[in-house]
Amino acid sequence: MLRGMRKASSNWVGKTIMAIVMGVLIISFGIWGIADIFRGFGQSTLAKVGHTEISLNEFRQIYTDRLQQIGRQFGRPLTPDQARAFGLDRQVLQQTIAEAALDEEARRLGLGQSDEQIRQVIMNDPNFKGVNGTFDPSRFQGLIRNFGYTEQRYVSEQRKVSLRRQITGTIGAGLEPAKAMIDVATRFQNEQRGIEFVRLDAAQAGQIDAPSPEALAAYFEDHKVQFRAPEYRKIAFVVISPEEIGKWSEVSDEDAKKLFDQRKDLFGTPEKRQIHQIVFPTVAEAQAARERLVGGTSFEDLGKERGLTASDVDLGLVTKSSLDPAVGDAAFALPAGEISQPIQGRLGTSIVKVDKIVPGVEADYAKVAPDIKRQIATERARVKVADLRDKMEDERGGGASVVDAAQKLGLTAVTIDAVDRSGRAPNGQPVADIPQGLDVVSQAFNTDVGVDNDPISFKGGYVWYDVLAITPSRDRNLDEVRDQVEARWRQDQIATKLKAKATEIVQKLEAGGKLADEAAAIGAKFEIATGFKRDDTPAGVPAAVVAAAFRTVKDGVGQTPVTGGAEVIVFRVTDVVDPTVDAASEPVKKLKDSLDRALTDEQVAAYVSKLQTDIGTSINQAAFAQVTGANQ
């Protein structure tokens, strides 16, 4: 709708019509009042933190990005219902508000970060380094695009993150956990237990006769909601991304060889040198130091005199590009074992010595040709994506459906006849036509038939989608799901019998019986597991049994259902080993570091909570529900 309004108002006729429409809207506001729009919250404001407003669109972008990131980790899209079930909607809201509060505090304190400092942070990020170990602009652009960022937005976010860290780093400085806390946590984490156990399954449940028609019908009525057909939607979408378009591109060997020749150094392994270096404030000090080095003083001894450690002096095996340009030129011109003349660099005057030279390896075109062709195809596809995006928007602005627009532009649209919120078809199987990581289903369940939806950012490109039809959720009748109902009824019968059998065995054990004898009497296997900790998963022992064992005293017995009640495990705790605490051990040191972080997080959380209270925080719950799909 908005796209059509913008297009319509681009000429004088459209402008006249739009003026009339807006006049009518203004009159209607005069009659009905506009207090609900401008009192407290604007329609586009989701929350206020002090003087900072978090817009509805801004939070929608943040929330969508987060769900897509989690979806990529899970290997399938996360629906809004699933996100709310996990509490992700509230977590993202709380984090967004906390970040806004820290941004407000950074402004109040007058904190700043220069463009050069931000540039260094980004260039030193290992995620953006290429095969040669240096910052790769193409990799940087590709990665931030995959996460839905423009360069400007990413740099802006990094600047905010850096300022927030200045505040939180100060708050957490000097915090240390008490020795008693470390001792208790170590004992809790490293306590070991042993159990003997018996697994009861369908064999111990005995014969389960088929239910009578009346019993099955009654069971179905009591559990009808479990068999209800979900809402289904028919959707169509088209993907325009460098990856998709790159599949169609053919790159000649001539083009690939040309790029290889231009970037040969990047595709090969660069020469590396093991270098000792000391930096001096003046040329005179550097020259005096060189004379001592030539005379037999070692770099290590000279470094100690200047308060430097061995790692400060020995740079290790480094490439030329990782050094100050002037130092790199001089160091990579020296023969092994020779001490340089004073070198004027950006940070002072250096003396270097080359201890070892590892020659570089020239790249073989045949080995890297596929990667080069893929890179060229992707770069060409990016240009094509921008062109197709504009054309697609023009078609959509003219009222064309996704399918019609795709057909006109020679693209392939995908139509899914029926999909539920979890991404499954009516047969219960995941829909295979949706690319991994594409969150089109949850987006489709947040809109309606006939709505002109904004495109979704995806893998450096865009996805346009339409909802073509909606099949409402409904109650199924027994005949539609008879097999499922009978299977569920049988599972419940087995679970009931196994629980009764397990309770009987527990009572016998508490009266002095032996678990091995009880196992033999019912034809079950008697098993033992020893030396496991709380977080261990011993072979054949479900996590629920491990957790139950640590809730039970030595020689105590218990029962735990597993696999949805289809099995029940009866156990006895046979051993409890309380660990000794060695403060110098590596595990205890790691635990201390973990507690340090937890204390810092707790302190920062308290600080941010106080900030939010002091500067004032308010949330537009209706807007929040709209973004997260809670009002669907």
Coordinates of N, CA and C in Angstrom, one line a residue, residues 513-604:
G513 N 15.1 -55.0 49.5 CA 15.4 -55.9 48.3 C 16.6 -55.4 47.5
K514 N 17.1 -56.3 46.6 CA 18.2 -56.0 45.8 C 17.8 -55.7 44.3
L515 N 18.3 -54.7 43.7 CA 17.9 -54.3 42.4 C 18.3 -55.4 41.4
A516 N 19.4 -56.1 41.5 CA 19.8 -57.2 40.6 C 18.7 -58.3 40.6
D517 N 18.2 -58.6 41.8 CA 17.2 -59.7 41.9 C 15.9 -59.3 41.2
E518 N 15.5 -58.0 41.4 CA 14.3 -57.5 40.8 C 14.4 -57.5 39.3
A519 N 15.6 -57.1 38.8 CA 15.8 -57.1 37.4 C 15.7 -58.5 36.8
A520 N 16.3 -59.5 37.5 CA 16.2 -60.9 37.0 C 14.8 -61.4 37.0
A521 N 14.0 -61.0 38.0 CA 12.6 -61.5 38.1 C 11.7 -61.0 37.0
I522 N 12.0 -59.8 36.4 CA 11.2 -59.3 35.3 C 11.8 -59.4 34.0
G523 N 13.0 -60.0 33.9 CA 13.7 -60.2 32.6 C 14.3 -58.9 32.1
A524 N 14.7 -58.0 33.0 CA 15.3 -56.7 32.6 C 16.8 -56.8 32.8
K525 N 17.6 -56.0 32.1 CA 19.0 -55.9 32.3 C 19.4 -55.1 33.5
F526 N 20.3 -55.6 34.3 CA 20.9 -54.9 35.5 C 22.2 -54.2 35.0
E527 N 22.2 -52.9 35.2 CA 23.4 -52.1 34.7 C 24.0 -51.2 35.8
I528 N 25.3 -50.8 35.6 CA 26.0 -50.0 36.5 C 26.7 -48.9 35.8
A529 N 26.7 -47.7 36.4 CA 27.4 -46.5 35.9 C 28.1 -45.9 37.1
T530 N 29.4 -45.6 36.9 CA 30.2 -45.0 38.0 C 31.0 -43.8 37.6
G531 N 31.4 -43.0 38.6 CA 32.3 -41.9 38.3 C 31.8 -40.8 37.4
F532 N 30.5 -40.5 37.4 CA 30.1 -39.5 36.5 C 29.7 -38.2 37.3
K533 N 29.9 -37.1 36.6 CA 29.6 -35.8 37.3 C 28.2 -35.3 36.8
R534 N 27.8 -34.1 37.3 CA 26.5 -33.6 37.0 C 26.3 -33.3 35.5
D535 N 27.3 -32.9 34.9 CA 27.2 -32.5 33.4 C 27.6 -33.6 32.5
D536 N 27.9 -34.8 33.0 CA 28.3 -35.9 32.2 C 27.1 -36.6 31.6
T537 N 27.3 -37.3 30.5 CA 26.3 -38.2 29.9 C 26.9 -39.6 29.7
P538 N 26.9 -40.4 30.8 CA 27.5 -41.7 30.6 C 26.8 -42.5 29.6
A539 N 27.5 -43.4 28.9 CA 26.9 -44.3 27.9 C 25.7 -45.0 28.5
G540 N 24.5 -44.9 27.8 CA 23.3 -45.6 28.2 C 22.6 -45.0 29.4
V541 N 23.1 -43.9 29.9 CA 22.4 -43.3 31.0 C 21.8 -41.9 30.6
P542 N 20.5 -41.8 30.5 CA 19.8 -40.5 30.0 C 20.2 -39.4 31.0
A543 N 20.1 -38.2 30.5 CA 20.5 -37.0 31.3 C 19.5 -36.9 32.5
A544 N 18.2 -37.3 32.3 CA 17.2 -37.1 33.4 C 17.6 -38.0 34.5
V545 N 18.2 -39.2 34.3 CA 18.6 -40.1 35.3 C 19.8 -39.5 36.1
V546 N 20.8 -38.9 35.3 CA 21.9 -38.3 36.0 C 21.4 -37.2 36.9
A547 N 20.5 -36.4 36.5 CA 20.0 -35.3 37.3 C 19.3 -35.8 38.5
A548 N 18.5 -36.9 38.4 CA 17.8 -37.5 39.5 C 18.8 -38.1 40.5
A549 N 19.9 -38.7 40.0 CA 20.9 -39.3 40.9 C 21.5 -38.3 41.8
F550 N 21.7 -37.1 41.3 CA 22.3 -36.0 42.1 C 21.3 -35.3 43.0
R551 N 20.0 -35.7 42.9 CA 19.0 -35.3 43.9 C 18.8 -36.3 45.0
T552 N 19.4 -37.4 44.9 CA 19.1 -38.6 45.7 C 20.4 -38.8 46.6
V553 N 20.1 -39.2 47.9 CA 21.2 -39.4 48.8 C 21.8 -40.8 48.6
K554 N 23.0 -41.0 49.1 CA 23.7 -42.3 49.0 C 22.8 -43.4 49.5
D555 N 22.7 -44.5 48.7 CA 21.9 -45.7 49.0 C 20.4 -45.4 48.8
G556 N 20.0 -44.2 48.4 CA 18.6 -43.9 48.1 C 18.2 -44.5 46.8
V557 N 16.9 -44.7 46.6 CA 16.4 -45.2 45.3 C 15.4 -44.2 44.7
G558 N 15.2 -44.4 43.4 CA 14.3 -43.5 42.7 C 13.9 -44.0 41.4
Q559 N 13.0 -43.4 40.7 CA 12.5 -43.8 39.4 C 12.4 -42.5 38.5
T560 N 12.7 -42.6 37.2 CA 12.6 -41.5 36.3 C 12.1 -41.9 35.0
P561 N 11.0 -41.3 34.5 CA 10.5 -41.7 33.1 C 11.4 -41.0 32.1
V562 N 11.7 -41.7 31.0 CA 12.5 -41.1 29.9 C 11.7 -41.4 28.6
T563 N 12.2 -40.8 27.5 CA 11.6 -40.9 26.2 C 10.1 -40.8 26.2
G564 N 9.6 -39.7 26.9 CA 8.2 -39.4 26.9 C 7.4 -40.4 27.7
G565 N 8.0 -41.2 28.6 CA 7.3 -42.2 29.4 C 7.3 -43.6 28.8
A566 N 7.8 -43.7 27.6 CA 7.9 -45.0 27.0 C 8.9 -45.9 27.7
E567 N 9.8 -45.3 28.5 CA 10.7 -46.1 29.4 C 10.7 -45.5 30.7
V568 N 10.9 -46.3 31.8 CA 11.1 -45.8 33.1 C 12.4 -46.5 33.7
I569 N 13.2 -45.7 34.3 CA 14.5 -46.3 34.9 C 14.4 -46.2 36.4
V570 N 14.6 -47.3 37.0 CA 14.7 -47.4 38.5 C 16.2 -47.5 38.8
F571 N 16.6 -46.7 39.8 CA 18.0 -46.7 40.2 C 18.2 -46.6 41.7
R572 N 19.5 -47.0 42.0 CA 19.9 -46.8 43.4 C 21.3 -46.1 43.4
V573 N 21.5 -45.1 44.2 CA 22.8 -44.4 44.3 C 23.7 -45.2 45.1
T574 N 24.8 -45.7 44.5 CA 25.7 -46.6 45.2 C 27.0 -45.9 45.7
D575 N 27.3 -44.7 45.2 CA 28.6 -44.1 45.6 C 28.5 -42.6 45.4
V576 N 29.0 -41.8 46.3 CA 29.1 -40.4 46.3 C 30.5 -40.0 46.6
V577 N 31.3 -39.3 45.7 CA 32.6 -38.9 45.9 C 32.7 -37.4 46.0
D578 N 33.1 -36.9 47.1 CA 33.3 -35.4 47.3 C 34.7 -35.0 46.9
P579 N 34.9 -34.1 45.9 CA 36.2 -33.9 45.4 C 37.0 -32.9 46.4
T580 N 38.4 -33.0 46.2 CA 39.2 -32.1 46.9 C 39.4 -30.8 46.0
V581 N 39.7 -29.7 46.6 CA 39.8 -28.5 45.8 C 41.3 -28.0 45.7
D582 N 41.8 -28.0 44.5 CA 43.2 -27.6 44.3 C 43.1 -26.3 43.6
A583 N 43.4 -25.2 44.3 CA 43.3 -23.8 43.7 C 44.2 -23.6 42.6
A584 N 45.3 -24.4 42.5 CA 46.3 -24.2 41.4 C 46.0 -25.0 40.2
S585 N 45.0 -25.9 40.2 CA 44.7 -26.7 39.1 C 44.0 -25.9 38.0
E586 N 44.2 -26.4 36.8 CA 43.6 -25.7 35.6 C 42.1 -25.7 35.7
P587 N 41.4 -26.8 36.0 CA 39.9 -26.7 36.1 C 39.4 -25.6 37.1
V588 N 40.1 -25.5 38.3 CA 39.7 -24.5 39.2 C 39.9 -23.1 38.7
K589 N 41.0 -22.9 38.0 CA 41.3 -21.6 37.4 C 40.2 -21.2 36.4
K590 N 39.8 -22.2 35.6 CA 38.8 -21.9 34.6 C 37.5 -21.6 35.3
L591 N 37.2 -22.3 36.4 CA 36.0 -22.0 37.1 C 36.0 -20.6 37.7
K592 N 37.2 -20.2 38.2 CA 37.3 -18.9 38.8 C 37.0 -17.8 37.7
D593 N 37.6 -18.1 36.5 CA 37.3 -17.1 35.4 C 35.8 -17.0 35.1
S594 N 35.2 -18.2 35.1 CA 33.7 -18.2 34.8 C 33.0 -17.5 35.9
L595 N 33.4 -17.6 37.1 CA 32.7 -16.9 38.2 C 33.0 -15.4 38.1
D596 N 34.2 -15.1 37.7 CA 34.5 -13.7 37.5 C 33.6 -13.0 36.5
R597 N 33.4 -13.7 35.4 CA 32.5 -13.2 34.3 C 31.0 -13.1 34.9
A598 N 30.6 -14.1 35.7 CA 29.3 -14.1 36.2 C 29.1 -12.9 37.1
L599 N 30.1 -12.7 38.0 CA 30.0 -11.5 38.9 C 29.9 -10.2 38.2
T600 N 30.8 -10.1 37.1 CA 30.8 -8.9 36.3 C 29.4 -8.7 35.6
D601 N 28.9 -9.8 35.1 CA 27.6 -9.7 34.4 C 26.5 -9.2 35.4
E602 N 26.6 -9.8 36.6 CA 25.6 -9.4 37.6 C 25.7 -8.0 38.0
Q603 N 26.9 -7.5 38.2 CA 27.2 -6.1 38.5 C 26.7 -5.2 37.4
V604 N 27.0 -5.5 36.2 CA 26.6 -4.7 35.0 C 25.1 -4.7 34.9

